């Protein structure tokens, strides 16, 4: 019992301060090894402490002990002691680490109960390699490619309009109702971490990667300049109509980027998730700016043009807007705060040059400050900027 009183708190400390490696394939065996390690360590500590106790009693206190055996506490006191000490050690560590490890252990048990449904290794090796790391919750169950499932149903070709350097162009892209319906049935609920349990699955999905790669390729074919590629993606998303029905409705579920393209509409979160996905796949360092009632995108830029020293330029996605331009107010009186929740995407490293957009955004703010009536020269400047960025386009 004394051995357990030391082993369990040590194991609790490990789970509250260290994360179970993602590469671990058998978590229960891993925990068993850790338990054995701490049990051996506890036995050594108890043995040494017992020898020290005996030595102190014999040579310092001049007291003869009846036995040098380990102390055997009452079972009920031992259990209470284990629980209290474990909780104390966990409170010193990280509850988040403990929660993540608990979820991993729970998921391992679920996988063990459904082992018969796991795809055989031969099927897994035949699946194509994907560029992004799948979420932790799916690491034991490789997903087959769309060629193995009949998602190519109800094709829908949409012409997506955009402006680049003041010129209006378009990209035609075909989506499939079968895949959109599949995504619409996916659960977006979460237990503790919406970033990992909702947003990450929305952005990291093999089916989605396979079917959106042609759009990424089409954007790259429009220009050899990475900056122009990013600005094409930004303009495409900004020109997608805003989903007012969803805004006024009761649904709080966000679309997968593929769904937003298929339906050709979305609210701020839907369009921001689509844009951050496209920019990331084009190689740019991107983040999501999540506010209390709004979501936007940030792209890595020079510190001279970033949003409140975040290192990322502000991009409004709900309608065509100049990059770095921050609207004074939104529908309902909402205003942008300087301290959003920032969700960073891994993978992209490129920095977007937004120097021209920043200067035009400042100029537009100055023109707006002059009021509703402008003289001829200022109106001509306002019209030039508006036409260049299509800011009067109504979504």
PDB file of C-alpha atoms in Angstrom, residues 72-335:
ATOM      1  CA  UNK A  72       1.797  -0.395   6.607  1.00  0.00           C
ATOM      2  CA  UNK A  73      -0.904   2.309   6.878  1.00  0.00           C
ATOM      3  CA  UNK A  74      -4.624   1.749   7.288  1.00  0.00           C
ATOM      4  CA  UNK A  75      -6.201   1.061   3.867  1.00  0.00           C
ATOM      5  CA  UNK A  76      -8.868   3.803   4.086  1.00  0.00           C
ATOM      6  CA  UNK A  77      -6.311   6.414   5.124  1.00  0.00           C
ATOM      7  CA  UNK A  78      -4.015   5.253   2.341  1.00  0.00           C
ATOM      8  CA  UNK A  79      -6.716   5.655  -0.326  1.00  0.00           C
ATOM      9  CA  UNK A  80      -7.632   9.132   0.951  1.00  0.00           C
ATOM     10  CA  UNK A  81      -3.974  10.058   1.004  1.00  0.00           C
ATOM     11  CA  UNK A  82      -3.443   8.869  -2.562  1.00  0.00           C
ATOM     12  CA  UNK A  83      -6.424  10.922  -3.795  1.00  0.00           C
ATOM     13  CA  UNK A  84      -5.509  14.107  -1.922  1.00  0.00           C
ATOM     14  CA  UNK A  85      -1.834  14.035  -2.848  1.00  0.00           C
ATOM     15  CA  UNK A  86      -2.656  13.242  -6.488  1.00  0.00           C
ATOM     16  CA  UNK A  87      -5.086  16.190  -6.696  1.00  0.00           C
ATOM     17  CA  UNK A  88      -2.502  18.471  -5.086  1.00  0.00           C
ATOM     18  CA  UNK A  89       0.184  17.404  -7.551  1.00  0.00           C
ATOM     19  CA  UNK A  90      -2.207  17.811 -10.514  1.00  0.00           C
ATOM     20  CA  UNK A  91      -3.079  21.348  -9.377  1.00  0.00           C
ATOM     21  CA  UNK A  92       0.634  22.196  -9.425  1.00  0.00           C
ATOM     22  CA  UNK A  93       0.937  20.817 -12.959  1.00  0.00           C
ATOM     23  CA  UNK A  94      -1.267  21.536 -15.954  1.00  0.00           C
ATOM     24  CA  UNK A  95      -4.931  20.554 -16.020  1.00  0.00           C
ATOM     25  CA  UNK A  96      -4.840  21.044 -19.810  1.00  0.00           C
ATOM     26  CA  UNK A  97      -2.095  18.402 -20.149  1.00  0.00           C
ATOM     27  CA  UNK A  98      -4.067  16.048 -17.944  1.00  0.00           C
ATOM     28  CA  UNK A  99      -7.227  16.658 -20.015  1.00  0.00           C
ATOM     29  CA  UNK A 100      -5.383  16.033 -23.310  1.00  0.00           C
ATOM     30  CA  UNK A 101      -3.863  12.824 -21.952  1.00  0.00           C
ATOM     31  CA  UNK A 102      -7.261  11.743 -20.605  1.00  0.00           C
ATOM     32  CA  UNK A 103      -8.849  12.282 -24.033  1.00  0.00           C
ATOM     33  CA  UNK A 104      -6.038  10.313 -25.661  1.00  0.00           C
ATOM     34  CA  UNK A 105      -6.520   7.412 -23.225  1.00  0.00           C
ATOM     35  CA  UNK A 106     -10.309   7.453 -23.727  1.00  0.00           C
ATOM     36  CA  UNK A 107      -9.875   7.480 -27.481  1.00  0.00           C
ATOM     37  CA  UNK A 108      -7.458   4.559 -27.254  1.00  0.00           C
ATOM     38  CA  UNK A 109     -10.052   2.536 -25.363  1.00  0.00           C
ATOM     39  CA  UNK A 110     -12.687   3.417 -27.986  1.00  0.00           C
ATOM     40  CA  UNK A 111     -10.336   2.357 -30.762  1.00  0.00           C
ATOM     41  CA  UNK A 112      -9.723  -0.903 -28.935  1.00  0.00           C
ATOM     42  CA  UNK A 113     -13.472  -1.577 -28.790  1.00  0.00           C
ATOM     43  CA  UNK A 114     -13.855  -0.955 -32.540  1.00  0.00           C
ATOM     44  CA  UNK A 115     -10.664  -2.618 -33.701  1.00  0.00           C
ATOM     45  CA  UNK A 116     -12.526  -4.727 -36.265  1.00  0.00           C
ATOM     46  CA  UNK A 117     -13.468  -1.595 -38.279  1.00  0.00           C
ATOM     47  CA  UNK A 118      -9.907  -0.332 -38.772  1.00  0.00           C
ATOM     48  CA  UNK A 119      -8.716  -0.397 -42.371  1.00  0.00           C
ATOM     49  CA  UNK A 120      -6.135  -3.155 -43.034  1.00  0.00           C
ATOM     50  CA  UNK A 121      -2.485  -2.060 -43.426  1.00  0.00           C
ATOM     51  CA  UNK A 122      -2.508  -2.943 -47.122  1.00  0.00           C
ATOM     52  CA  UNK A 123      -5.298  -0.419 -47.728  1.00  0.00           C
ATOM     53  CA  UNK A 124      -3.534   2.238 -45.667  1.00  0.00           C
ATOM     54  CA  UNK A 125      -0.285   1.997 -47.614  1.00  0.00           C
ATOM     55  CA  UNK A 126      -2.175   2.406 -50.874  1.00  0.00           C
ATOM     56  CA  UNK A 127      -3.716   5.728 -49.772  1.00  0.00           C
ATOM     57  CA  UNK A 128      -2.015   8.847 -51.203  1.00  0.00           C
ATOM     58  CA  UNK A 129       0.150  10.951 -48.910  1.00  0.00           C
ATOM     59  CA  UNK A 130      -1.495  14.143 -47.647  1.00  0.00           C
ATOM     60  CA  UNK A 131       0.343  17.399 -47.035  1.00  0.00           C
ATOM     61  CA  UNK A 132      -1.230  18.269 -43.665  1.00  0.00           C
ATOM     62  CA  UNK A 133      -1.034  16.306 -40.400  1.00  0.00           C
ATOM     63  CA  UNK A 134      -4.458  14.829 -39.517  1.00  0.00           C
ATOM     64  CA  UNK A 135      -5.974  15.775 -36.155  1.00  0.00           C
ATOM     65  CA  UNK A 136      -4.933  13.680 -33.171  1.00  0.00           C
ATOM     66  CA  UNK A 137      -8.396  12.152 -32.877  1.00  0.00           C
ATOM     67  CA  UNK A 138      -8.028  10.479 -36.286  1.00  0.00           C
ATOM     68  CA  UNK A 139      -4.452   9.247 -36.107  1.00  0.00           C
ATOM     69  CA  UNK A 140      -5.464   5.577 -35.612  1.00  0.00           C
ATOM     70  CA  UNK A 141      -8.017   5.455 -38.437  1.00  0.00           C
ATOM     71  CA  UNK A 142      -6.563   6.426 -41.821  1.00  0.00           C
ATOM     72  CA  UNK A 143      -9.163   7.910 -44.158  1.00  0.00           C
ATOM     73  CA  UNK A 144      -9.521   6.458 -47.672  1.00  0.00           C
ATOM     74  CA  UNK A 145      -9.348   8.773 -50.636  1.00  0.00           C
ATOM     75  CA  UNK A 146     -12.443   9.975 -52.445  1.00  0.00           C
ATOM     76  CA  UNK A 147     -11.818   7.578 -55.312  1.00  0.00           C
ATOM     77  CA  UNK A 148     -13.061   4.791 -53.018  1.00  0.00           C
ATOM     78  CA  UNK A 149     -16.364   6.523 -52.260  1.00  0.00           C
ATOM     79  CA  UNK A 150     -19.095   7.810 -54.531  1.00  0.00           C
ATOM     80  CA  UNK A 151     -18.962  11.537 -53.743  1.00  0.00           C
ATOM     81  CA  UNK A 152     -19.000  12.626 -57.407  1.00  0.00           C
ATOM     82  CA  UNK A 153     -22.735  13.180 -57.420  1.00  0.00           C
ATOM     83  CA  UNK A 154     -24.749  16.296 -58.353  1.00  0.00           C
ATOM     84  CA  UNK A 155     -21.929  18.313 -59.950  1.00  0.00           C
ATOM     85  CA  UNK A 156     -22.236  22.091 -59.759  1.00  0.00           C
ATOM     86  CA  UNK A 157     -19.952  24.465 -61.690  1.00  0.00           C
ATOM     87  CA  UNK A 158     -19.667  28.002 -60.290  1.00  0.00           C
ATOM     88  CA  UNK A 159     -17.883  31.009 -61.751  1.00  0.00           C
ATOM     89  CA  UNK A 160     -16.130  32.800 -58.885  1.00  0.00           C
ATOM     90  CA  UNK A 161     -15.488  36.486 -59.599  1.00  0.00           C
ATOM     91  CA  UNK A 162     -12.430  38.380 -58.336  1.00  0.00           C
ATOM     92  CA  UNK A 163     -10.418  41.572 -58.925  1.00  0.00           C
ATOM     93  CA  UNK A 164      -6.649  41.667 -59.321  1.00  0.00           C
ATOM     94  CA  UNK A 165      -4.826  44.929 -59.999  1.00  0.00           C
ATOM     95  CA  UNK A 166      -8.178  46.548 -60.759  1.00  0.00           C
ATOM     96  CA  UNK A 167      -9.116  43.976 -63.422  1.00  0.00           C
ATOM     97  CA  UNK A 168     -12.180  41.757 -63.026  1.00  0.00           C
ATOM     98  CA  UNK A 169     -11.668  38.091 -63.830  1.00  0.00           C
ATOM     99  CA  UNK A 170     -13.160  34.769 -62.760  1.00  0.00           C
ATOM    100  CA  UNK A 171     -12.345  31.137 -61.967  1.00  0.00           C
ATOM    101  CA  UNK A 172     -14.739  28.301 -62.797  1.00  0.00           C
ATOM    102  CA  UNK A 173     -14.724  25.432 -60.346  1.00  0.00           C
ATOM    103  CA  UNK A 174     -16.879  22.310 -60.057  1.00  0.00           C
ATOM    104  CA  UNK A 175     -18.059  21.001 -56.699  1.00  0.00           C
ATOM    105  CA  UNK A 176     -20.203  17.957 -55.929  1.00  0.00           C
ATOM    106  CA  UNK A 177     -23.392  17.763 -53.893  1.00  0.00           C
ATOM    107  CA  UNK A 178     -22.474  14.263 -52.706  1.00  0.00           C
ATOM    108  CA  UNK A 179     -19.367  15.495 -50.912  1.00  0.00           C
ATOM    109  CA  UNK A 180     -21.108  18.638 -49.625  1.00  0.00           C
ATOM    110  CA  UNK A 181     -23.870  16.440 -48.154  1.00  0.00           C
ATOM    111  CA  UNK A 182     -21.239  14.222 -46.529  1.00  0.00           C
ATOM    112  CA  UNK A 183     -19.633  17.232 -44.842  1.00  0.00           C
ATOM    113  CA  UNK A 184     -23.014  18.625 -43.748  1.00  0.00           C
ATOM    114  CA  UNK A 185     -23.621  15.500 -41.662  1.00  0.00           C
ATOM    115  CA  UNK A 186     -20.310  15.729 -39.786  1.00  0.00           C
ATOM    116  CA  UNK A 187     -20.587  16.679 -36.112  1.00  0.00           C
ATOM    117  CA  UNK A 188     -18.937  19.929 -35.000  1.00  0.00           C
ATOM    118  CA  UNK A 189     -19.454  19.420 -31.264  1.00  0.00           C
ATOM    119  CA  UNK A 190     -16.510  19.543 -28.882  1.00  0.00           C
ATOM    120  CA  UNK A 191     -15.650  18.608 -25.298  1.00  0.00           C
ATOM    121  CA  UNK A 192     -13.033  21.115 -24.176  1.00  0.00           C
ATOM    122  CA  UNK A 193     -11.023  22.661 -27.018  1.00  0.00           C
ATOM    123  CA  UNK A 194     -12.950  24.073 -30.020  1.00  0.00           C
ATOM    124  CA  UNK A 195      -9.701  24.935 -31.834  1.00  0.00           C
ATOM    125  CA  UNK A 196      -8.576  21.303 -31.937  1.00  0.00           C
ATOM    126  CA  UNK A 197     -11.957  19.598 -31.956  1.00  0.00           C
ATOM    127  CA  UNK A 198     -13.844  21.840 -34.428  1.00  0.00           C
ATOM    128  CA  UNK A 199     -11.645  24.230 -36.404  1.00  0.00           C
ATOM    129  CA  UNK A 200      -8.786  21.790 -36.977  1.00  0.00           C
ATOM    130  CA  UNK A 201     -11.058  19.039 -38.388  1.00  0.00           C
ATOM    131  CA  UNK A 202     -12.800  21.624 -40.599  1.00  0.00           C
ATOM    132  CA  UNK A 203      -9.460  22.571 -42.144  1.00  0.00           C
ATOM    133  CA  UNK A 204      -7.668  19.218 -42.151  1.00  0.00           C
ATOM    134  CA  UNK A 205      -9.597  16.595 -44.075  1.00  0.00           C
ATOM    135  CA  UNK A 206      -8.281  14.277 -46.773  1.00  0.00           C
ATOM    136  CA  UNK A 207     -11.487  14.345 -48.818  1.00  0.00           C
ATOM    137  CA  UNK A 208     -11.448  18.124 -48.791  1.00  0.00           C
ATOM    138  CA  UNK A 209      -7.753  18.319 -49.686  1.00  0.00           C
ATOM    139  CA  UNK A 210      -8.228  15.991 -52.653  1.00  0.00           C
ATOM    140  CA  UNK A 211     -11.197  17.910 -54.027  1.00  0.00           C
ATOM    141  CA  UNK A 212      -9.935  21.454 -53.433  1.00  0.00           C
ATOM    142  CA  UNK A 213      -6.474  20.850 -54.903  1.00  0.00           C
ATOM    143  CA  UNK A 214      -7.766  21.653 -58.451  1.00  0.00           C
ATOM    144  CA  UNK A 215      -8.871  25.085 -57.197  1.00  0.00           C
ATOM    145  CA  UNK A 216      -5.442  25.715 -55.665  1.00  0.00           C
ATOM    146  CA  UNK A 217      -3.855  24.731 -58.988  1.00  0.00           C
ATOM    147  CA  UNK A 218      -6.245  27.008 -60.906  1.00  0.00           C
ATOM    148  CA  UNK A 219      -5.298  29.987 -58.727  1.00  0.00           C
ATOM    149  CA  UNK A 220      -1.598  29.289 -59.255  1.00  0.00           C
ATOM    150  CA  UNK A 221      -2.128  29.159 -63.037  1.00  0.00           C
ATOM    151  CA  UNK A 222      -3.596  32.675 -62.973  1.00  0.00           C
ATOM    152  CA  UNK A 223      -0.248  34.176 -61.933  1.00  0.00           C
ATOM    153  CA  UNK A 224       3.330  33.126 -61.272  1.00  0.00           C
ATOM    154  CA  UNK A 225       3.596  35.793 -58.567  1.00  0.00           C
ATOM    155  CA  UNK A 226       2.814  34.316 -55.095  1.00  0.00           C
ATOM    156  CA  UNK A 227       1.567  37.720 -53.880  1.00  0.00           C
ATOM    157  CA  UNK A 228      -0.954  37.888 -56.731  1.00  0.00           C
ATOM    158  CA  UNK A 229      -2.020  34.299 -56.047  1.00  0.00           C
ATOM    159  CA  UNK A 230      -2.814  35.221 -52.447  1.00  0.00           C
ATOM    160  CA  UNK A 231      -4.701  38.361 -53.488  1.00  0.00           C
ATOM    161  CA  UNK A 232      -6.730  36.370 -56.026  1.00  0.00           C
ATOM    162  CA  UNK A 233      -7.753  33.946 -53.260  1.00  0.00           C
ATOM    163  CA  UNK A 234      -8.644  36.856 -50.972  1.00  0.00           C
ATOM    164  CA  UNK A 235     -10.764  38.539 -53.632  1.00  0.00           C
ATOM    165  CA  UNK A 236     -12.510  35.279 -54.582  1.00  0.00           C
ATOM    166  CA  UNK A 237     -13.623  34.722 -50.986  1.00  0.00           C
ATOM    167  CA  UNK A 238     -14.615  38.353 -50.441  1.00  0.00           C
ATOM    168  CA  UNK A 239     -16.877  38.207 -53.523  1.00  0.00           C
ATOM    169  CA  UNK A 240     -18.721  35.101 -52.307  1.00  0.00           C
ATOM    170  CA  UNK A 241     -22.221  36.240 -51.224  1.00  0.00           C
ATOM    171  CA  UNK A 242     -22.907  36.640 -47.523  1.00  0.00           C
ATOM    172  CA  UNK A 243     -25.396  34.102 -46.135  1.00  0.00           C
ATOM    173  CA  UNK A 244     -27.979  36.398 -44.536  1.00  0.00           C
ATOM    174  CA  UNK A 245     -30.420  33.519 -43.984  1.00  0.00           C
ATOM    175  CA  UNK A 246     -27.847  31.752 -41.854  1.00  0.00           C
ATOM    176  CA  UNK A 247     -27.024  35.008 -40.045  1.00  0.00           C
ATOM    177  CA  UNK A 248     -30.653  35.507 -39.026  1.00  0.00           C
ATOM    178  CA  UNK A 249     -31.273  31.797 -38.448  1.00  0.00           C
ATOM    179  CA  UNK A 250     -30.598  29.572 -35.462  1.00  0.00           C
ATOM    180  CA  UNK A 251     -27.844  27.370 -36.922  1.00  0.00           C
ATOM    181  CA  UNK A 252     -24.473  27.878 -35.232  1.00  0.00           C
ATOM    182  CA  UNK A 253     -22.687  25.194 -37.274  1.00  0.00           C
ATOM    183  CA  UNK A 254     -19.821  26.368 -39.465  1.00  0.00           C
ATOM    184  CA  UNK A 255     -19.305  25.148 -43.024  1.00  0.00           C
ATOM    185  CA  UNK A 256     -16.329  23.199 -44.204  1.00  0.00           C
ATOM    186  CA  UNK A 257     -14.441  25.321 -46.786  1.00  0.00           C
ATOM    187  CA  UNK A 258     -15.712  22.921 -49.446  1.00  0.00           C
ATOM    188  CA  UNK A 259     -19.326  23.537 -48.358  1.00  0.00           C
ATOM    189  CA  UNK A 260     -18.893  27.323 -48.600  1.00  0.00           C
ATOM    190  CA  UNK A 261     -17.678  26.968 -52.174  1.00  0.00           C
ATOM    191  CA  UNK A 262     -20.441  24.527 -53.088  1.00  0.00           C
ATOM    192  CA  UNK A 263     -23.220  26.692 -51.645  1.00  0.00           C
ATOM    193  CA  UNK A 264     -21.465  29.867 -52.857  1.00  0.00           C
ATOM    194  CA  UNK A 265     -22.370  31.688 -49.648  1.00  0.00           C
ATOM    195  CA  UNK A 266     -21.397  31.836 -46.002  1.00  0.00           C
ATOM    196  CA  UNK A 267     -21.190  33.955 -42.864  1.00  0.00           C
ATOM    197  CA  UNK A 268     -17.970  35.530 -41.564  1.00  0.00           C
ATOM    198  CA  UNK A 269     -16.685  32.303 -39.978  1.00  0.00           C
ATOM    199  CA  UNK A 270     -17.434  30.201 -43.086  1.00  0.00           C
ATOM    200  CA  UNK A 271     -15.685  32.633 -45.417  1.00  0.00           C
ATOM    201  CA  UNK A 272     -12.748  33.138 -43.034  1.00  0.00           C
ATOM    202  CA  UNK A 273     -12.212  29.381 -42.733  1.00  0.00           C
ATOM    203  CA  UNK A 274     -12.250  29.107 -46.533  1.00  0.00           C
ATOM    204  CA  UNK A 275      -9.774  31.956 -46.999  1.00  0.00           C
ATOM    205  CA  UNK A 276      -7.368  30.790 -44.304  1.00  0.00           C
ATOM    206  CA  UNK A 277      -7.454  27.317 -45.902  1.00  0.00           C
ATOM    207  CA  UNK A 278      -6.650  28.658 -49.394  1.00  0.00           C
ATOM    208  CA  UNK A 279      -3.870  30.988 -48.194  1.00  0.00           C
ATOM    209  CA  UNK A 280      -2.313  28.211 -46.148  1.00  0.00           C
ATOM    210  CA  UNK A 281      -2.351  25.817 -49.106  1.00  0.00           C
ATOM    211  CA  UNK A 282      -0.768  28.567 -51.236  1.00  0.00           C
ATOM    212  CA  UNK A 283       2.110  28.633 -48.744  1.00  0.00           C
ATOM    213  CA  UNK A 284       1.325  31.716 -46.649  1.00  0.00           C
ATOM    214  CA  UNK A 285       1.664  32.032 -42.893  1.00  0.00           C
ATOM    215  CA  UNK A 286      -1.906  32.631 -41.729  1.00  0.00           C
ATOM    216  CA  UNK A 287      -4.054  32.981 -38.609  1.00  0.00           C
ATOM    217  CA  UNK A 288      -7.714  33.340 -37.714  1.00  0.00           C
ATOM    218  CA  UNK A 289      -8.714  36.403 -35.690  1.00  0.00           C
ATOM    219  CA  UNK A 290     -11.674  35.342 -33.552  1.00  0.00           C
ATOM    220  CA  UNK A 291     -13.635  38.146 -31.882  1.00  0.00           C
ATOM    221  CA  UNK A 292     -16.703  37.934 -29.642  1.00  0.00           C
ATOM    222  CA  UNK A 293     -19.147  38.183 -32.567  1.00  0.00           C
ATOM    223  CA  UNK A 294     -16.941  38.023 -35.634  1.00  0.00           C
ATOM    224  CA  UNK A 295     -14.107  36.180 -37.360  1.00  0.00           C
ATOM    225  CA  UNK A 296     -11.508  37.461 -39.825  1.00  0.00           C
ATOM    226  CA  UNK A 297      -8.180  36.335 -41.274  1.00  0.00           C
ATOM    227  CA  UNK A 298      -4.606  37.477 -40.735  1.00  0.00           C
ATOM    228  CA  UNK A 299      -1.711  36.930 -43.136  1.00  0.00           C
ATOM    229  CA  UNK A 300       1.926  37.359 -42.198  1.00  0.00           C
ATOM    230  CA  UNK A 301       3.173  40.812 -43.194  1.00  0.00           C
ATOM    231  CA  UNK A 302       5.748  43.446 -42.386  1.00  0.00           C
ATOM    232  CA  UNK A 303       5.371  44.796 -38.824  1.00  0.00           C
ATOM    233  CA  UNK A 304       4.681  48.207 -40.395  1.00  0.00           C
ATOM    234  CA  UNK A 305       1.311  46.985 -41.660  1.00  0.00           C
ATOM    235  CA  UNK A 306       0.193  44.403 -39.112  1.00  0.00           C
ATOM    236  CA  UNK A 307      -2.891  44.346 -36.887  1.00  0.00           C
ATOM    237  CA  UNK A 308      -2.052  45.643 -33.396  1.00  0.00           C
ATOM    238  CA  UNK A 309       1.502  44.235 -33.323  1.00  0.00           C
ATOM    239  CA  UNK A 310       0.345  40.687 -34.048  1.00  0.00           C
ATOM    240  CA  UNK A 311       2.643  40.338 -37.060  1.00  0.00           C
ATOM    241  CA  UNK A 312      -0.353  39.627 -39.321  1.00  0.00           C
ATOM    242  CA  UNK A 313      -2.235  41.964 -41.657  1.00  0.00           C
ATOM    243  CA  UNK A 314      -5.997  42.202 -41.103  1.00  0.00           C
ATOM    244  CA  UNK A 315      -8.283  40.813 -43.839  1.00  0.00           C
ATOM    245  CA  UNK A 316     -12.057  41.295 -43.740  1.00  0.00           C
ATOM    246  CA  UNK A 317     -13.774  38.415 -45.559  1.00  0.00           C
ATOM    247  CA  UNK A 318     -17.474  39.312 -45.541  1.00  0.00           C
ATOM    248  CA  UNK A 319     -17.224  41.635 -48.563  1.00  0.00           C
ATOM    249  CA  UNK A 320     -14.567  43.171 -50.882  1.00  0.00           C
ATOM    250  CA  UNK A 321     -12.389  45.290 -48.591  1.00  0.00           C
ATOM    251  CA  UNK A 322      -8.827  46.581 -48.825  1.00  0.00           C
ATOM    252  CA  UNK A 323      -6.331  44.368 -47.001  1.00  0.00           C
ATOM    253  CA  UNK A 324      -5.402  46.048 -43.645  1.00  0.00           C
ATOM    254  CA  UNK A 325      -8.584  48.178 -43.754  1.00  0.00           C
ATOM    255  CA  UNK A 326     -10.551  47.855 -40.502  1.00  0.00           C
ATOM    256  CA  UNK A 327     -14.188  48.999 -40.683  1.00  0.00           C
ATOM    257  CA  UNK A 328     -15.175  51.453 -37.953  1.00  0.00           C
ATOM    258  CA  UNK A 329     -18.400  49.601 -37.155  1.00  0.00           C
ATOM    259  CA  UNK A 330     -20.212  46.469 -38.287  1.00  0.00           C
ATOM    260  CA  UNK A 331     -23.870  45.552 -38.585  1.00  0.00           C
ATOM    261  CA  UNK A 332     -25.480  45.847 -35.170  1.00  0.00           C
ATOM    262  CA  UNK A 333     -22.847  48.259 -33.843  1.00  0.00           C
ATOM    263  CA  UNK A 334     -20.084  45.682 -33.370  1.00  0.00           C
ATOM    264  CA  UNK A 335     -16.535  47.081 -33.413  1.00  0.00           C
TER     265      UNK A 335
END
